[in-house]
PDB file of C-alpha atoms in Angstrom:
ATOM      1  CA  UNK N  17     -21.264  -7.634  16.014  1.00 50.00           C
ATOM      2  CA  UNK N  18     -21.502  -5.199  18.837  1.00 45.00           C
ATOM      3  CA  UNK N  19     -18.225  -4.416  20.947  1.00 48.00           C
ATOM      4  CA  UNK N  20     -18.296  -5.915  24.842  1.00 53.00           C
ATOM      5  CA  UNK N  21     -17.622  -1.979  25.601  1.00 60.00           C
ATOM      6  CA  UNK N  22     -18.538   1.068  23.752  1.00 61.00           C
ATOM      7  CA  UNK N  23     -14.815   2.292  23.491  1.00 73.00           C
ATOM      8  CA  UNK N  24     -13.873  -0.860  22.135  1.00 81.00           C
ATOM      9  CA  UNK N  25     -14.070  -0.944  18.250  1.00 84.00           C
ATOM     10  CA  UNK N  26     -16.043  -4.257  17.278  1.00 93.00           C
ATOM     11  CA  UNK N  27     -13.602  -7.194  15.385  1.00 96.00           C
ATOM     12  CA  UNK N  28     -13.295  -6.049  11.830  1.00 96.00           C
ATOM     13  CA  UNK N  29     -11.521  -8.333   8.658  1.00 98.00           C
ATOM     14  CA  UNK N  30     -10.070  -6.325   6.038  1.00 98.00           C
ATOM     15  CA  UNK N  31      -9.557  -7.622   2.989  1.00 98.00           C
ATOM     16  CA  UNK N  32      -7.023  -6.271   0.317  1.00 96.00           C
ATOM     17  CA  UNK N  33      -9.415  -7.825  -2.429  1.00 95.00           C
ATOM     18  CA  UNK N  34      -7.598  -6.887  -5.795  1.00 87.00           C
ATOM     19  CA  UNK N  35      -6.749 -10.508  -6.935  1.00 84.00           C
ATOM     20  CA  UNK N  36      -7.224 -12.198  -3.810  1.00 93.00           C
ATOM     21  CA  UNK N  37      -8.392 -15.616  -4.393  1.00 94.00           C
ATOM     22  CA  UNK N  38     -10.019 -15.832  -0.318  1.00 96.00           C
ATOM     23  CA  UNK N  39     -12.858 -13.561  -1.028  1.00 96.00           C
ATOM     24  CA  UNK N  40     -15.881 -16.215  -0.713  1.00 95.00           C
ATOM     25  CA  UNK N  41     -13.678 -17.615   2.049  1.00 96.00           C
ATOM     26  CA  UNK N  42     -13.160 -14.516   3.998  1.00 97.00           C
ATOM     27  CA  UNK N  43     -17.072 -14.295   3.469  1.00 97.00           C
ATOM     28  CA  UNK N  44     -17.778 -17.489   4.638  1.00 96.00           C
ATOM     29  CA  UNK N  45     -15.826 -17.224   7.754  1.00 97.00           C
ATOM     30  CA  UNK N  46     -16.897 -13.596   8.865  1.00 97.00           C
ATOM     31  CA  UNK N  47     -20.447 -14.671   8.624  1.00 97.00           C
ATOM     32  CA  UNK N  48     -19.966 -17.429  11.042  1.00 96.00           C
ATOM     33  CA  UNK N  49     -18.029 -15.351  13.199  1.00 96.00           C
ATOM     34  CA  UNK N  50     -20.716 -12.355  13.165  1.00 97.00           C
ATOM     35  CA  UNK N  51     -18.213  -9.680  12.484  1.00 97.00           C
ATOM     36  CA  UNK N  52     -18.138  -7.228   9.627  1.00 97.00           C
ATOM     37  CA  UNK N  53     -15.667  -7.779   6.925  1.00 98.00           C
ATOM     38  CA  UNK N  54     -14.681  -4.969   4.379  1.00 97.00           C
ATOM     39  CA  UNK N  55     -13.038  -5.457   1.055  1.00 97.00           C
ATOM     40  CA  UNK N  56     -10.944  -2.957  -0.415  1.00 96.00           C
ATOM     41  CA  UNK N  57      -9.905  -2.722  -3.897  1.00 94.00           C
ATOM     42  CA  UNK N  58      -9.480  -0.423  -7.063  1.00 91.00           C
ATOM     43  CA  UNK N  59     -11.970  -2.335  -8.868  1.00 89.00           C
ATOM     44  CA  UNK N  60     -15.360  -3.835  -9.221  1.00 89.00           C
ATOM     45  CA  UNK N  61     -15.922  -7.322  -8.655  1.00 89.00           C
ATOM     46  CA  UNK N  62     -18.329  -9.689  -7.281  1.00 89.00           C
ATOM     47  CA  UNK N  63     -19.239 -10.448  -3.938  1.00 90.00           C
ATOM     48  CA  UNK N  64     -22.106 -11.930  -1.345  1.00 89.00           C
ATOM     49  CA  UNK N  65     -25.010  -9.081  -0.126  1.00 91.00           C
ATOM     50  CA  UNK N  66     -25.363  -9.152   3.234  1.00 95.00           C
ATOM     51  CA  UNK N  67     -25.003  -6.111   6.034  1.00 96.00           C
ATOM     52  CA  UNK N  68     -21.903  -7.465   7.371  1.00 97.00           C
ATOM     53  CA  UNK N  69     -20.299  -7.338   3.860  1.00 97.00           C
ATOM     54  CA  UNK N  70     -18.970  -4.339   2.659  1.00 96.00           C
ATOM     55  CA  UNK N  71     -17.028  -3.270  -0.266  1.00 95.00           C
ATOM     56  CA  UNK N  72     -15.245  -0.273  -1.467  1.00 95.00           C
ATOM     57  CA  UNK N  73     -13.671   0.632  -4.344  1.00 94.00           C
ATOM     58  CA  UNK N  74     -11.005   3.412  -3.949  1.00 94.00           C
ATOM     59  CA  UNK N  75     -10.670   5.317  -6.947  1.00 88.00           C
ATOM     60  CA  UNK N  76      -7.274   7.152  -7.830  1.00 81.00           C
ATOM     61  CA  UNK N  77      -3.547   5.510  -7.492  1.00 82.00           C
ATOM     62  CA  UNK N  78      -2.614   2.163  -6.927  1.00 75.00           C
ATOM     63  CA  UNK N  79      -1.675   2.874  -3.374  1.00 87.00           C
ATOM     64  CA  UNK N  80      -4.862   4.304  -2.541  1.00 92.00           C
ATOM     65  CA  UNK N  81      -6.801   0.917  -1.865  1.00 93.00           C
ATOM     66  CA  UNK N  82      -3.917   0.522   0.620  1.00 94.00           C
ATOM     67  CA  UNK N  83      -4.248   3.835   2.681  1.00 95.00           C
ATOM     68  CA  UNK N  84      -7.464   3.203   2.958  1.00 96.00           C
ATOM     69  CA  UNK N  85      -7.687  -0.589   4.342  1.00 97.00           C
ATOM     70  CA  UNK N  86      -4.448   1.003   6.904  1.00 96.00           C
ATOM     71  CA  UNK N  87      -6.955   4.105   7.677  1.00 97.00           C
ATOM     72  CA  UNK N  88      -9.382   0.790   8.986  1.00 96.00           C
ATOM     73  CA  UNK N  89      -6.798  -0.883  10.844  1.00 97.00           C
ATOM     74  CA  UNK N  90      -7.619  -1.276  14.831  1.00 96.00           C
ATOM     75  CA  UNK N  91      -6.390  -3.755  17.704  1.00 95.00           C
ATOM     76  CA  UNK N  92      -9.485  -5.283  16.833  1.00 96.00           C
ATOM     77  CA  UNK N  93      -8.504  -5.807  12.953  1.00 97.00           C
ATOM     78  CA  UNK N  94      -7.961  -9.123  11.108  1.00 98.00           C
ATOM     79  CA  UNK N  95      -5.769  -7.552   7.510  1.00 97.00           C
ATOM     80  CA  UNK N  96      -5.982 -10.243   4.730  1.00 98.00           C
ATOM     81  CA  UNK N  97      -3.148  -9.556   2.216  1.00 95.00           C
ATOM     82  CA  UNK N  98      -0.389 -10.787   0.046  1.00 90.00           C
ATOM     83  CA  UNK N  99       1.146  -6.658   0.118  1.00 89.00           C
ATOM     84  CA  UNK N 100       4.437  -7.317   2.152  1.00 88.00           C
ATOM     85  CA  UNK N 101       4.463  -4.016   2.201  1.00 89.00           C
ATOM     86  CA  UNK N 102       0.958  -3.240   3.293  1.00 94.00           C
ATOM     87  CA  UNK N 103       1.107  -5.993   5.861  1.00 92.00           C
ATOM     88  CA  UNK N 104       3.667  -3.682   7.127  1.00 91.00           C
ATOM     89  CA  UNK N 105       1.891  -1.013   7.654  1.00 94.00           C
ATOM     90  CA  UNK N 106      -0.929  -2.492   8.917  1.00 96.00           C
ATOM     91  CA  UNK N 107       1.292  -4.634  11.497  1.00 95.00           C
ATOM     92  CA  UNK N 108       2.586  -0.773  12.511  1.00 94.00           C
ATOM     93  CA  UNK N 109      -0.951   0.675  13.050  1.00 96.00           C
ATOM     94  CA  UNK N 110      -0.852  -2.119  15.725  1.00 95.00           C
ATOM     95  CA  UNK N 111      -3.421  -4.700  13.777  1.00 96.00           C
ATOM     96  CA  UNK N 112      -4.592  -7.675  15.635  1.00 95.00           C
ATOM     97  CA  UNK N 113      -3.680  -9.784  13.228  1.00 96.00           C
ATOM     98  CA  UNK N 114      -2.278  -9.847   9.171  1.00 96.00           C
ATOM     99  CA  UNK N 115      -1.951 -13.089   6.915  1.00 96.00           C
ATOM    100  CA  UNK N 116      -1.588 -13.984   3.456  1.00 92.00           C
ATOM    101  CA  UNK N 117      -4.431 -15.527   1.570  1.00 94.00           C
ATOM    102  CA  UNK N 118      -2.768 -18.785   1.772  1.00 93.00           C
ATOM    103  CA  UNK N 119      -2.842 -18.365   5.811  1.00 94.00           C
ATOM    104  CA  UNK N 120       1.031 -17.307   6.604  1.00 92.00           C
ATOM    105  CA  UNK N 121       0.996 -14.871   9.036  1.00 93.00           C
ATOM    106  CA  UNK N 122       2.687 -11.763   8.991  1.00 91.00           C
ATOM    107  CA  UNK N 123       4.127 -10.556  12.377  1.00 90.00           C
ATOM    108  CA  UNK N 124       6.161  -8.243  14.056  1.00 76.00           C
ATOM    109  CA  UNK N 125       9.095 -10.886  14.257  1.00 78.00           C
ATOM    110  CA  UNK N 126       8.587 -11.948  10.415  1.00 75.00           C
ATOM    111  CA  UNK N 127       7.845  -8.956   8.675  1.00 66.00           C
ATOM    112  CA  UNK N 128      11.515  -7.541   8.685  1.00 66.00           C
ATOM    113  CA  UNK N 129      12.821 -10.463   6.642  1.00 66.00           C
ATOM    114  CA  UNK N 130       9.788 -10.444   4.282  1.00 66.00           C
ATOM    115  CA  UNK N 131      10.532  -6.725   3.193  1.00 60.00           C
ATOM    116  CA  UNK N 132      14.716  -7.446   2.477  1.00 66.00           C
ATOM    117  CA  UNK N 133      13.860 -10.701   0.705  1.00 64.00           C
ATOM    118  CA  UNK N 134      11.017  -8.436  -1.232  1.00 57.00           C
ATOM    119  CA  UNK N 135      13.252  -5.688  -2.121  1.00 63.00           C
ATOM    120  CA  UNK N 136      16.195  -8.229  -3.211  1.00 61.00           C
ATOM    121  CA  UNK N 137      14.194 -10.251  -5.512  1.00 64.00           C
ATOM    122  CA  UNK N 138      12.652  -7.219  -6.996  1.00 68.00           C
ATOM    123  CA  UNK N 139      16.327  -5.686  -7.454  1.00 64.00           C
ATOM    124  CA  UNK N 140      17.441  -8.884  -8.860  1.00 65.00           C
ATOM    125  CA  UNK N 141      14.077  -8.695 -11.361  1.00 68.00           C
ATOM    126  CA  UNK N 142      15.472  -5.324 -12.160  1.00 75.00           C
ATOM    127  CA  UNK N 143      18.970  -6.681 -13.128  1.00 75.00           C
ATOM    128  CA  UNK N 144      17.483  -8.521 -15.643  1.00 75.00           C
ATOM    129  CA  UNK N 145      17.700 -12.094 -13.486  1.00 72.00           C
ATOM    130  CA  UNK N 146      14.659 -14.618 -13.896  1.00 74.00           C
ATOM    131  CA  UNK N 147      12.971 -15.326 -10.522  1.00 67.00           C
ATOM    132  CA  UNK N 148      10.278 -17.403 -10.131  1.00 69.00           C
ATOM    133  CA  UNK N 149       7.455 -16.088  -8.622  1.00 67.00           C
ATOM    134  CA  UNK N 150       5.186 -17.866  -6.263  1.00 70.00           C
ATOM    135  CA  UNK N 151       3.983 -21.272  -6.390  1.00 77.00           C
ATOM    136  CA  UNK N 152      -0.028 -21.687  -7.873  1.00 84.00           C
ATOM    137  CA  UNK N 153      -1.925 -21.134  -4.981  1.00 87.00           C
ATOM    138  CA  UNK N 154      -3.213 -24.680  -3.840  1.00 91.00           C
ATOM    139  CA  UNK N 155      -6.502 -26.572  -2.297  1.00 93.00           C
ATOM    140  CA  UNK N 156      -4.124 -27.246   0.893  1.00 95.00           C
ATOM    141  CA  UNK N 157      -3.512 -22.967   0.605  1.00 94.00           C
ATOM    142  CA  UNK N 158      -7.048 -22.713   0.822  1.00 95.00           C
ATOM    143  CA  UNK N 159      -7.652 -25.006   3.632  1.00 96.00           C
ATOM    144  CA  UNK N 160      -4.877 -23.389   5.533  1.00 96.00           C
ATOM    145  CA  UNK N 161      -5.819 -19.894   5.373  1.00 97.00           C
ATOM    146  CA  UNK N 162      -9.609 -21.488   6.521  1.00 97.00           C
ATOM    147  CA  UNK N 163      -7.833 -23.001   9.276  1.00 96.00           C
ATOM    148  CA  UNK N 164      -5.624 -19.579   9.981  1.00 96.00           C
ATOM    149  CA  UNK N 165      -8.041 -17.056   9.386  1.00 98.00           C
ATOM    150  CA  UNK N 166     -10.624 -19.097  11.917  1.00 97.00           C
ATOM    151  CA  UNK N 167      -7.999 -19.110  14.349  1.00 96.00           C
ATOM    152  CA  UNK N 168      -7.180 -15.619  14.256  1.00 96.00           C
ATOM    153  CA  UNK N 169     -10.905 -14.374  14.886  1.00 97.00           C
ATOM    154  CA  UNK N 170     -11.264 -16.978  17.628  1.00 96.00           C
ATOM    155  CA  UNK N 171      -8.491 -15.849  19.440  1.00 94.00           C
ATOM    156  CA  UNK N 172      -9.433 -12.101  19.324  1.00 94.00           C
ATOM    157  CA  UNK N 173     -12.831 -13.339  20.016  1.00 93.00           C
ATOM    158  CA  UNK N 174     -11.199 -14.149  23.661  1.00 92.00           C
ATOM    159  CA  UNK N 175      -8.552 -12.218  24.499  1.00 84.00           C
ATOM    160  CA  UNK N 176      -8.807  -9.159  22.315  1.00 61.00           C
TER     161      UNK N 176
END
């Protein structure tokens, strides 16, 4: 888990853990990767014991989980999240990498569109229009965040 230099901040994943289905996933992955991964939420819940997993529960607003996961963010930071918003931020604070638990990723290019089609749908929620929301997350969303979030720490592995 050590960095390859001491100003270099080791590979981190954050995890915006408030109903994110990845969490044993996440786990799973980080473990075999050697790299710490942090879960951030406003709540309890359940989750492995081991040194390289850490969780912490941010008391006060709802926004407050997210501050804190964007205080975390480095170059060297993996951001698991389905926040469009959050992914945002942690895409400004120059994150590695940020992906929705079903694997999408979020990116500089991407993340523009994702925040208009966000703040139409939730206008046209607020006109009183039904919208469906997303589809049930799937066995082949699971397999492709696997696939995604592997990726991602492999490639900062080598060239971050």
């Amino acid at each position: 888990m050590t960095s390859p230099d001491p100003e270099t901040p080791p590979i981190r994943l954050l995890v915006d853990a408030d109903a994110c289905p990845v969490r044993e996933e996440c786990v799973r992955v980080a473990l075999r990767h050697d790299i710490k991964v942090t879960f951030v939420s406003n709540s309890y819940f359940r989750i492995e014991t081991d040194p390289l997993v850490e969780r912490e529960i941010v008391p006060g607003n709802f926004d407050a989980a997210d501050d804190r996961i964007v205080e975390h963010v480095t170059k060297r930071a993996v951001v698991v999240t389905a926040d469009i918003l959050l992914a945002e931020r942690c895409l400004k604070a120059e994150a590695a990498a940020v992906m929705s638990h079903t694997g999408k990723p979020f990116t500089n290019d991407s993340i523009g569109m994702a925040v208009a089609t966000r703040s139409i749908m939730a206008d046209l929620r607020a006109g009183g229009a039904k919208v469906g929301g997303p589809a049930p997350f799937s066995r082949q969303d699971r397999s492709r965040f696997l696939s995604a979030l592997d990726l991602a720490l492999v490639r900062l592995k080598r060239h971050g």
